[in-house]
PDB file of C-alpha atoms in Angstrom:
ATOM      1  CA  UNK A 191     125.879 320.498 111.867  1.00  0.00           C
ATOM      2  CA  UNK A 192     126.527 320.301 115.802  1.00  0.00           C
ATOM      3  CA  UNK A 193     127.833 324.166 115.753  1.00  0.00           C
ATOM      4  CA  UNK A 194     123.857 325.110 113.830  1.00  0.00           C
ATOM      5  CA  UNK A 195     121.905 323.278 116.872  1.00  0.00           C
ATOM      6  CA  UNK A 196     120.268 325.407 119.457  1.00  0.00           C
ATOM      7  CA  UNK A 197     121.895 325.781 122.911  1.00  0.00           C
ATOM      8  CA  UNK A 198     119.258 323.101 124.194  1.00  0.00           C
ATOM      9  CA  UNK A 199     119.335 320.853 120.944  1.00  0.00           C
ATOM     10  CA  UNK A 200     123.271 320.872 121.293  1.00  0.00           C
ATOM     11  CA  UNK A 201     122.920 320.189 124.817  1.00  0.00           C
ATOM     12  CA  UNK A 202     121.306 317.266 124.237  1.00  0.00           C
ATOM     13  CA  UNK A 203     123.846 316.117 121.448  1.00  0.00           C
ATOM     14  CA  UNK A 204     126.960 316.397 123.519  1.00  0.00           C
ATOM     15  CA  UNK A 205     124.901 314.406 126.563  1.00  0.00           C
ATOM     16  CA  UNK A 206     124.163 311.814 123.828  1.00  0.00           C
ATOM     17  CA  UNK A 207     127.751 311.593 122.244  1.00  0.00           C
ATOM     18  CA  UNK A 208     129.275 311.473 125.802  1.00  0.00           C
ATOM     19  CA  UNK A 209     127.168 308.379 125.993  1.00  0.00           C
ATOM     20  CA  UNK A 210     128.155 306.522 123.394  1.00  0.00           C
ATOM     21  CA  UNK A 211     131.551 307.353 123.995  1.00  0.00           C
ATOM     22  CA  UNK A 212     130.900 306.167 127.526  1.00  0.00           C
ATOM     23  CA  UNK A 213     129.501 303.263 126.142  1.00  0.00           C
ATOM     24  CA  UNK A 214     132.831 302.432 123.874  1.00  0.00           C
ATOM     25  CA  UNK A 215     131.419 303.224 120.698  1.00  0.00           C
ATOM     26  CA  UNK A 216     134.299 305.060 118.498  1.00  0.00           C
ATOM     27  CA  UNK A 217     133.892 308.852 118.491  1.00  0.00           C
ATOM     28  CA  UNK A 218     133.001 309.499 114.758  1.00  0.00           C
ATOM     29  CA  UNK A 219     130.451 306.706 114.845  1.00  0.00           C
ATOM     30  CA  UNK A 220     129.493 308.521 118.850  1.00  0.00           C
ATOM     31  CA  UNK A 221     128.856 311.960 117.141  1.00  0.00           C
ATOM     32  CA  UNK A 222     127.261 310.640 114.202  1.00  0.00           C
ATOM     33  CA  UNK A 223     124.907 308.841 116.147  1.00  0.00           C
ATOM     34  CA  UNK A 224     124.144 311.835 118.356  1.00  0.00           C
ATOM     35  CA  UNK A 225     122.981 313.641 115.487  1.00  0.00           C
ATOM     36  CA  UNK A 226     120.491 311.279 114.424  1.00  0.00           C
ATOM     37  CA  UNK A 227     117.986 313.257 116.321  1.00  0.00           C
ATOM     38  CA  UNK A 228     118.092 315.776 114.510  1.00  0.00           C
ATOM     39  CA  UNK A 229     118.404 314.221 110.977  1.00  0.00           C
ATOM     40  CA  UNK A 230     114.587 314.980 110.759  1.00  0.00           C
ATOM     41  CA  UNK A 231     115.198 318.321 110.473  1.00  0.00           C
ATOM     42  CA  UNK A 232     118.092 318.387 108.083  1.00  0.00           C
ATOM     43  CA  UNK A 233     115.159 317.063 104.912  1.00  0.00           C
ATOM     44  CA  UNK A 234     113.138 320.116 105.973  1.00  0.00           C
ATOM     45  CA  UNK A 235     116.107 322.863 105.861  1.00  0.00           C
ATOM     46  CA  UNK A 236     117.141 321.025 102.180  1.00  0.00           C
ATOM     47  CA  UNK A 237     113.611 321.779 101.494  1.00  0.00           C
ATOM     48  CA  UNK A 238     113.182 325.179 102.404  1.00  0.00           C
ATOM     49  CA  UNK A 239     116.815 326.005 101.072  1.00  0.00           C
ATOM     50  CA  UNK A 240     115.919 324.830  97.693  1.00  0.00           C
ATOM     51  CA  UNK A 241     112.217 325.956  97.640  1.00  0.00           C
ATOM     52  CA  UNK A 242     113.119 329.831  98.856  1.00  0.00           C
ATOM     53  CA  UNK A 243     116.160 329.886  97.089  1.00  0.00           C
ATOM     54  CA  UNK A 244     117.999 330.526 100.501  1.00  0.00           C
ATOM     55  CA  UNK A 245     121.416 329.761 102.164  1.00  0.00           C
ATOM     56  CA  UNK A 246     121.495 326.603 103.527  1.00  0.00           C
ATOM     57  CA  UNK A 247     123.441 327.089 106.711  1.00  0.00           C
ATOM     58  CA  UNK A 248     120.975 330.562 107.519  1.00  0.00           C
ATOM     59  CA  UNK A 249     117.738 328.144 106.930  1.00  0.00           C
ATOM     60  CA  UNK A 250     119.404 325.715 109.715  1.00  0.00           C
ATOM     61  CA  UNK A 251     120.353 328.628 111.725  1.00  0.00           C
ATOM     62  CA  UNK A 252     117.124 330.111 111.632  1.00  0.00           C
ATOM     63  CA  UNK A 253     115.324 326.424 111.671  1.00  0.00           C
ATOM     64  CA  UNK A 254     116.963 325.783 115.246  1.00  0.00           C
ATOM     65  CA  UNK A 255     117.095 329.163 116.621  1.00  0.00           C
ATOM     66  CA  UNK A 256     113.139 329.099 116.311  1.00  0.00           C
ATOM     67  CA  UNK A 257     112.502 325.829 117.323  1.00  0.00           C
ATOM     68  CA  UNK A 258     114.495 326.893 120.765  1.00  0.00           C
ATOM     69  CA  UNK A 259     112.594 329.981 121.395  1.00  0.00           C
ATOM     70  CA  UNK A 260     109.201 328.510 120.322  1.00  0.00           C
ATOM     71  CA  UNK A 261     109.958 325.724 122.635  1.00  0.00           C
ATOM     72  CA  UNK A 262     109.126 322.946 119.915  1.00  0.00           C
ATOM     73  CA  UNK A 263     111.614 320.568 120.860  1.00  0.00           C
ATOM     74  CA  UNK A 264     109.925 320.417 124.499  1.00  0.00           C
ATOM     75  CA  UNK A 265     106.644 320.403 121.862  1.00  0.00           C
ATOM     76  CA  UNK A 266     107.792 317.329 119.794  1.00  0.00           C
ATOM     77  CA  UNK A 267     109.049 315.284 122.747  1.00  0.00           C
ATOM     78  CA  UNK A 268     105.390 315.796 124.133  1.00  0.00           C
ATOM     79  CA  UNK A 269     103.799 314.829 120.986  1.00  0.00           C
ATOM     80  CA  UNK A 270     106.109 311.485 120.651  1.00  0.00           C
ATOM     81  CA  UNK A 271     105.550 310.750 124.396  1.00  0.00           C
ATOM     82  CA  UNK A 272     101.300 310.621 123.593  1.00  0.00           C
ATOM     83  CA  UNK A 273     100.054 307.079 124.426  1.00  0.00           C
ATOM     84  CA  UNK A 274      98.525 305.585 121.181  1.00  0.00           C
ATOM     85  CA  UNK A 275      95.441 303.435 122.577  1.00  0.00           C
ATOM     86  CA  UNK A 276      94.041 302.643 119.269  1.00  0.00           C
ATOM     87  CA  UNK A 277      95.399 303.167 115.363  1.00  0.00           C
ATOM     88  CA  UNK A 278      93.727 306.538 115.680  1.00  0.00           C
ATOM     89  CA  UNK A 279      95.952 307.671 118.208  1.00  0.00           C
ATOM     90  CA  UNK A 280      98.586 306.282 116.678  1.00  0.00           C
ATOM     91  CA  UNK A 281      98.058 308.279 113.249  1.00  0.00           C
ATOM     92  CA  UNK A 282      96.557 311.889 115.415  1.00  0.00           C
ATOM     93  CA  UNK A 283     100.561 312.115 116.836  1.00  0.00           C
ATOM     94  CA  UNK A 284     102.335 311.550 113.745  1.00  0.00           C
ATOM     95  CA  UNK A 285     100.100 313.790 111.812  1.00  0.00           C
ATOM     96  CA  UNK A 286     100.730 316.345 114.952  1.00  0.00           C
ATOM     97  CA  UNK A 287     104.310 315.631 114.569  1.00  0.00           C
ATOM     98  CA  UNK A 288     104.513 316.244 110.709  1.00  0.00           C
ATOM     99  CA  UNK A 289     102.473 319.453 111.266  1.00  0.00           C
ATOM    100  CA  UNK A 290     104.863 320.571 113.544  1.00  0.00           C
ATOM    101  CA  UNK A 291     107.760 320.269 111.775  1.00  0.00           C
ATOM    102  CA  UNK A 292     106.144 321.663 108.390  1.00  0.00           C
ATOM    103  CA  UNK A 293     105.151 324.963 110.955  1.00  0.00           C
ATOM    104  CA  UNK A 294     108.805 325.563 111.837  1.00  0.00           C
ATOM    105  CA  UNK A 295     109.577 325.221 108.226  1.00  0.00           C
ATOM    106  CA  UNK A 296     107.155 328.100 107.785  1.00  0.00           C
ATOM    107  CA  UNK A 297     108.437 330.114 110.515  1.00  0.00           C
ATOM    108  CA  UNK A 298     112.125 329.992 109.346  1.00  0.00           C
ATOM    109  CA  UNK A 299     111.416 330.540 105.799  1.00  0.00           C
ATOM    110  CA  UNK A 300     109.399 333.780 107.235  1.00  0.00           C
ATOM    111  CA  UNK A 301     112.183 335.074 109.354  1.00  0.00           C
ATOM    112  CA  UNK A 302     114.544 334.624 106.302  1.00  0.00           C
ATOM    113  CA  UNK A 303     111.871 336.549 104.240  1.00  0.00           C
ATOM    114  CA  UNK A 304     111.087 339.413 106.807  1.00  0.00           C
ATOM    115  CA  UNK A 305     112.035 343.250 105.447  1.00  0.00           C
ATOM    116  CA  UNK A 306     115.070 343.972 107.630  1.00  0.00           C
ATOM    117  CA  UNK A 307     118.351 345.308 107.229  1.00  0.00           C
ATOM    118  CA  UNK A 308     120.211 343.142 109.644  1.00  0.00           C
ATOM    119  CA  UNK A 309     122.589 340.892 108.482  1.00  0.00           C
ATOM    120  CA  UNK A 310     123.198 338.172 111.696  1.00  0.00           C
ATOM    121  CA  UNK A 311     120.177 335.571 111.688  1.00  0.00           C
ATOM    122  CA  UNK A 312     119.991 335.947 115.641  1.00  0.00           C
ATOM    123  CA  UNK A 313     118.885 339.419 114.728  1.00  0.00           C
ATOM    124  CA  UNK A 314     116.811 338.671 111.953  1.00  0.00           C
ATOM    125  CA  UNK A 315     114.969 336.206 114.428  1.00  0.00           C
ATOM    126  CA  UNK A 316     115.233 339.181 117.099  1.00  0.00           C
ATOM    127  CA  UNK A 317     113.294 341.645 115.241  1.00  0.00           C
ATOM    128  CA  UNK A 318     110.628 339.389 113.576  1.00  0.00           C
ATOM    129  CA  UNK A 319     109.886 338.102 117.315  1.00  0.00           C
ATOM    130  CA  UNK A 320     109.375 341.844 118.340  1.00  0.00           C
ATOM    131  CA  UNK A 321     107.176 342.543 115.317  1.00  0.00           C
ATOM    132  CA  UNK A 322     105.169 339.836 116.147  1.00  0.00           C
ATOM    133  CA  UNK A 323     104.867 340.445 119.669  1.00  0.00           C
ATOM    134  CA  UNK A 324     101.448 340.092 120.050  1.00  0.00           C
ATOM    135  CA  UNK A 325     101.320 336.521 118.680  1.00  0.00           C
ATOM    136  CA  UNK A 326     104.640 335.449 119.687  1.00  0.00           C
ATOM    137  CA  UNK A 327     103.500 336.364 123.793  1.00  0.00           C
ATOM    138  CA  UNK A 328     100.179 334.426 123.096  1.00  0.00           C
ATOM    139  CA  UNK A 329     101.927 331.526 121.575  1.00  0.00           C
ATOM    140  CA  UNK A 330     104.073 331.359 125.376  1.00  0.00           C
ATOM    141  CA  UNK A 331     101.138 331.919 127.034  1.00  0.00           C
ATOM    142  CA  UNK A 332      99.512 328.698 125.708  1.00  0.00           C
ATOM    143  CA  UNK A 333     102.843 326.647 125.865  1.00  0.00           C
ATOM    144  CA  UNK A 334     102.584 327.918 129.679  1.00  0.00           C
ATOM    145  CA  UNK A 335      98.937 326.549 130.010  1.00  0.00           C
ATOM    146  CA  UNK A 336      99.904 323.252 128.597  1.00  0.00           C
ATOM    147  CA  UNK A 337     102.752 322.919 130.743  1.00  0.00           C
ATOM    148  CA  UNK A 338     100.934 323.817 133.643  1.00  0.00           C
ATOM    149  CA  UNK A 339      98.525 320.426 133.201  1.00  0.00           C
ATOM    150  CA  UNK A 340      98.827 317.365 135.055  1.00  0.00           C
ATOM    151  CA  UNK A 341      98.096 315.206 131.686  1.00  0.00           C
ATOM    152  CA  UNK A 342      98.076 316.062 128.335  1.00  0.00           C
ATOM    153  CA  UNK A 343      95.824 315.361 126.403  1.00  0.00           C
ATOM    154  CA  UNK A 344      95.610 314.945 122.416  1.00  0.00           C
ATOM    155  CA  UNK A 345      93.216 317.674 121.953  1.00  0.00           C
ATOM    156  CA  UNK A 346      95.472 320.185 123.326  1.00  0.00           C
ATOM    157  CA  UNK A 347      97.999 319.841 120.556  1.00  0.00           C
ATOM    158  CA  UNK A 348      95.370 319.993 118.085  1.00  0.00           C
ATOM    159  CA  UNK A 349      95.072 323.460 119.073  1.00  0.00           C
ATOM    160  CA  UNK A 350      98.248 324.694 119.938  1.00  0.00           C
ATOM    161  CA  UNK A 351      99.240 323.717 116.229  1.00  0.00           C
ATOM    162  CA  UNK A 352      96.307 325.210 115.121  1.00  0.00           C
ATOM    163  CA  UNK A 353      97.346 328.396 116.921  1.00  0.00           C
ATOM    164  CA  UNK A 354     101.051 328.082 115.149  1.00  0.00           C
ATOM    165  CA  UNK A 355      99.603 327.463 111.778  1.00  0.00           C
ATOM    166  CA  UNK A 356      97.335 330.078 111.390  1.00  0.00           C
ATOM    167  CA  UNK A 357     100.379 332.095 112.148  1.00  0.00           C
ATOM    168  CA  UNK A 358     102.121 330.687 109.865  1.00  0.00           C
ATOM    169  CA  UNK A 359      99.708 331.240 107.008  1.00  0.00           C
ATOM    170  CA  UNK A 360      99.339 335.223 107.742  1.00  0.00           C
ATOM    171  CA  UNK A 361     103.313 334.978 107.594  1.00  0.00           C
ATOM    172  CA  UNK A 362     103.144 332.583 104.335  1.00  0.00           C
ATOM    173  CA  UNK A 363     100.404 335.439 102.812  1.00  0.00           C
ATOM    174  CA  UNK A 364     102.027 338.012 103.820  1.00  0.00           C
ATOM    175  CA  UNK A 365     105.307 336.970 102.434  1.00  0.00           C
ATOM    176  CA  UNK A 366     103.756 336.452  98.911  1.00  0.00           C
ATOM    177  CA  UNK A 367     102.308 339.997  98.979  1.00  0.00           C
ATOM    178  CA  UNK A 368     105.823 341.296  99.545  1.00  0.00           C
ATOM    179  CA  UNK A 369     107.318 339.384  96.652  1.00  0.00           C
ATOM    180  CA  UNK A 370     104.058 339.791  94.359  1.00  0.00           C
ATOM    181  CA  UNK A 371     105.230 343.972  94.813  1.00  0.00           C
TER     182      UNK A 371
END
């Protein structure tokens, strides 16, 4: 799995295995470890895999290459970082965090889906980005904006998902009219 992750995602899993290695910890039980941050995302390739009737390894490809150029870990870190003052809190950033990863379910299972002759997923991803232009610069530009504040605050994510899931349904409809044909 370590060779699928993003450049940031495996990054962040060779940091973490150097840790534990630091740390004495044997090195299959080190890299094992390291992965558990990203054993959320293995259910939701399975998922997709199974439900599109898709390649397993180009889901997780796809899953991770998207989830670096959409920013979402930076995303999910946020979300997990929002202080919980009351139950409600606590329940608005787990239901943010579910949403997101459902969204860059969607978004793989789209690029997998999109009418295109190129074989490599990296181009797949390259020229669904391009098609989407539009969407895909608007979706940065907000990501910039929420960067750019001091504090964030719960609201934002509400609609910076909402942005990402209404993108994802146009992709999700427009995917069933293409196999509907």
């Amino acid at each position: 799995m370590p060779r699928l992750l993003s450049k940031t995602d495996r990054a962040q899993y060779d940091a973490d295995c150097e840790e534990y290695l630091k740390g004495g910890v044997p090195e299959a039980l080190a890299r094992l470890a390291a992965l558990n941050a990203h054993f959320f995302a293995v259910l939701d390739i399975i998922e997709v895999a199974r439900e599109a009737k898709l390649d397993l390894f180009e889901i997780a490809e796809a899953y991770f290459q998207l989830g670096e150029l959409f920013e979402l870990g930076w995303l999910r870190t946020q979300i997990t970082e929002l202080a919980s003052k009351t139950h409600w809190d606590a329940l608005a950033r787990s239901n943010y965090r579910d949403d997101l990863d459902l969204l860059q379910r969607y978004l793989a299972m789209s690029v997998l889906a999109y009418p295109t002759q190129e074989r490599s997923i990296t181009q797949k991803v390259q020229k669904w980005v391009v098609h989407h232009e539009t969407l895909f610069n608007r979706w940065q530009q907000r990501l910039a904006e929420m960067k750019a504040q001091p504090v964030l605050e719960p609201v934002m994510f509400s609609v910076i998902l909402r942005e990402l899931m209404d993108w994802a349904q146009s992709e999700r409809e427009q995917m069933y009219q293409r196999h509907k044909k």
